[in-house]
């Protein structure tokens, strides 16, 4: 079995604000310690990569802050999840650079800045204020599982769906040692959403399509927010934010982005 890259690192302190507290519909209480461990179980001991990941992660956070990410909860989550565990060992030295990286099957792990920006946008939804933590979140495009792990720090339940079996399996392998009981990985076509987990407080897509599928709108809770890359009339890709309010949908188009395509069906 392929060895995951490992640093002489620890996951950073537990912040009760940012950690999942309760599971919806369950009596189980998940403490910060049980969801994000100070020493992830099942990890190999340091292999002498020559880089302390907590230091490079701290540098990544500084960069994110300088780029305008000012949501402390998002920064905390980005600081907790060890991105190097989600990339191939050959790319481990680039794991904390603000760049997307190949994860196999022609797909990429999103740039840290884009992950942080999209999650911060979700948390700014007017309908989600006062909740403390997002309830159910649906991610379309699990890829290697990195963003799902970050989402697990800011949401009670994370449903993440991937259409490529190889990547779904890889994400499972990456996330298993982190023991994140609030992350549910699904193999399937995310263009259909995932009705079993609906309604969602938030929906986030890591792949860009021509339009936002109706299923996502249908599965969004009233008060919820959807953030996705989509094609604009000029043929470019841009982030779209859709709020489902009691009065109807409110849509805004934000900055240009560059995501892998949203495709239908499974493979
Ligand atoms: N979330 C990842 C990014 C993965 S890239 C991260 O943390 O960095 C986007 C992923 O979307 C790819 O793995 C691609 O296979 C997947 N994808 C594209 N169309 C999809 C669909 N209809 N349903 C589910 N996943 C899809």
Tab-separated table of C-alpha atoms and ligand atoms in Angstrom, residues 83 86 100-101 103-112 115 139-151 160-165 167-168 186-193 204-208 213 216 259-266, ligand 1:
chain	number	residue	atom	x	y	z
A	83	UNK	CA	-2.889	19.375	3.397
A	86	UNK	CA	-3.842	14.705	0.642
A	100	UNK	CA	-3.687	23.581	-7.125
A	101	UNK	CA	-1.896	20.241	-7.536
A	103	UNK	CA	-4.374	14.303	-7.563
A	104	UNK	CA	-4.689	11.772	-10.377
A	105	UNK	CA	-7.319	10.984	-13.008
A	106	UNK	CA	-6.842	14.463	-14.475
A	107	UNK	CA	-8.219	16.203	-11.374
A	108	UNK	CA	-6.670	18.668	-8.937
A	109	UNK	CA	-6.741	19.595	-5.273
A	110	UNK	CA	-8.048	23.178	-5.074
A	111	UNK	CA	-5.809	26.083	-4.075
A	112	UNK	CA	-5.917	26.830	-0.336
A	115	UNK	CA	-11.030	26.584	-0.423
A	139	UNK	CA	-19.739	19.171	-1.301
A	140	UNK	CA	-19.783	18.181	-4.951
A	141	UNK	CA	-16.380	16.864	-6.041
A	142	UNK	CA	-14.607	15.196	-3.113
A	143	UNK	CA	-11.398	14.729	-5.087
A	144	UNK	CA	-8.742	13.739	-2.563
A	145	UNK	CA	-10.943	14.785	0.376
A	146	UNK	CA	-9.034	17.869	1.503
A	147	UNK	CA	-11.895	20.354	1.408
A	148	UNK	CA	-14.235	17.826	3.041
A	149	UNK	CA	-11.787	17.624	5.960
A	150	UNK	CA	-11.690	21.419	6.248
A	151	UNK	CA	-15.487	21.538	6.095
A	160	UNK	CA	-19.180	14.888	-0.044
A	161	UNK	CA	-19.871	13.202	-3.356
A	162	UNK	CA	-17.386	12.153	-6.046
A	163	UNK	CA	-18.110	10.667	-9.497
A	164	UNK	CA	-14.712	8.974	-10.001
A	165	UNK	CA	-14.367	5.720	-8.072
A	167	UNK	CA	-10.727	9.402	-6.209
A	168	UNK	CA	-13.580	8.429	-3.915
A	186	UNK	CA	-20.470	9.183	-1.280
A	187	UNK	CA	-19.657	7.696	-4.652
A	188	UNK	CA	-22.130	9.014	-7.209
A	189	UNK	CA	-23.093	11.730	-9.648
A	190	UNK	CA	-23.137	14.992	-7.738
A	191	UNK	CA	-25.092	16.709	-10.498
A	192	UNK	CA	-28.063	15.031	-8.872
A	193	UNK	CA	-27.006	16.286	-5.450
A	204	UNK	CA	-20.279	23.895	-2.305
A	205	UNK	CA	-19.097	22.664	-5.662
A	206	UNK	CA	-15.472	21.990	-6.540
A	207	UNK	CA	-16.294	21.489	-10.226
A	208	UNK	CA	-17.732	23.989	-12.687
A	213	UNK	CA	-28.189	21.967	-11.464
A	216	UNK	CA	-28.811	21.537	-5.843
A	259	UNK	CA	-12.137	24.741	-11.718
A	260	UNK	CA	-12.160	21.336	-13.351
A	261	UNK	CA	-15.376	20.613	-15.280
A	262	UNK	CA	-18.518	19.282	-13.675
A	263	UNK	CA	-19.382	16.087	-15.532
A	264	UNK	CA	-22.412	13.859	-15.375
A	265	UNK	CA	-22.449	10.151	-14.603
A	266	UNK	CA	-19.952	8.040	-12.707
B	1	LIG	N1	-12.658	19.070	-3.283
B	1	LIG	C1	-11.352	18.788	-3.862
B	1	LIG	C2	-11.265	19.254	-5.279
B	1	LIG	C3	-11.444	18.144	-6.233
B	1	LIG	S1	-11.443	18.619	-7.933
B	1	LIG	C4	-10.303	19.399	-2.959
B	1	LIG	O1	-10.421	19.304	-1.777
B	1	LIG	O2	-9.334	19.953	-3.427
B	1	LIG	C5	-13.141	18.445	-8.340
B	1	LIG	C6	-13.678	17.055	-8.330
B	1	LIG	O3	-15.023	17.126	-8.817
B	1	LIG	C7	-12.980	16.050	-9.235
B	1	LIG	O4	-12.490	15.011	-8.437
B	1	LIG	C8	-14.072	15.564	-10.170
B	1	LIG	O5	-13.989	14.181	-10.482
B	1	LIG	C9	-15.314	15.878	-9.371
B	1	LIG	N2	-16.566	15.953	-10.134
B	1	LIG	C10	-16.796	16.500	-11.354
B	1	LIG	N3	-18.088	16.344	-11.697
B	1	LIG	C11	-18.697	15.681	-10.657
B	1	LIG	C12	-20.012	15.200	-10.407
B	1	LIG	N4	-21.018	15.351	-11.286
B	1	LIG	N5	-20.256	14.573	-9.243
B	1	LIG	C13	-19.283	14.377	-8.327
B	1	LIG	N6	-18.015	14.797	-8.511
B	1	LIG	C14	-17.714	15.438	-9.655
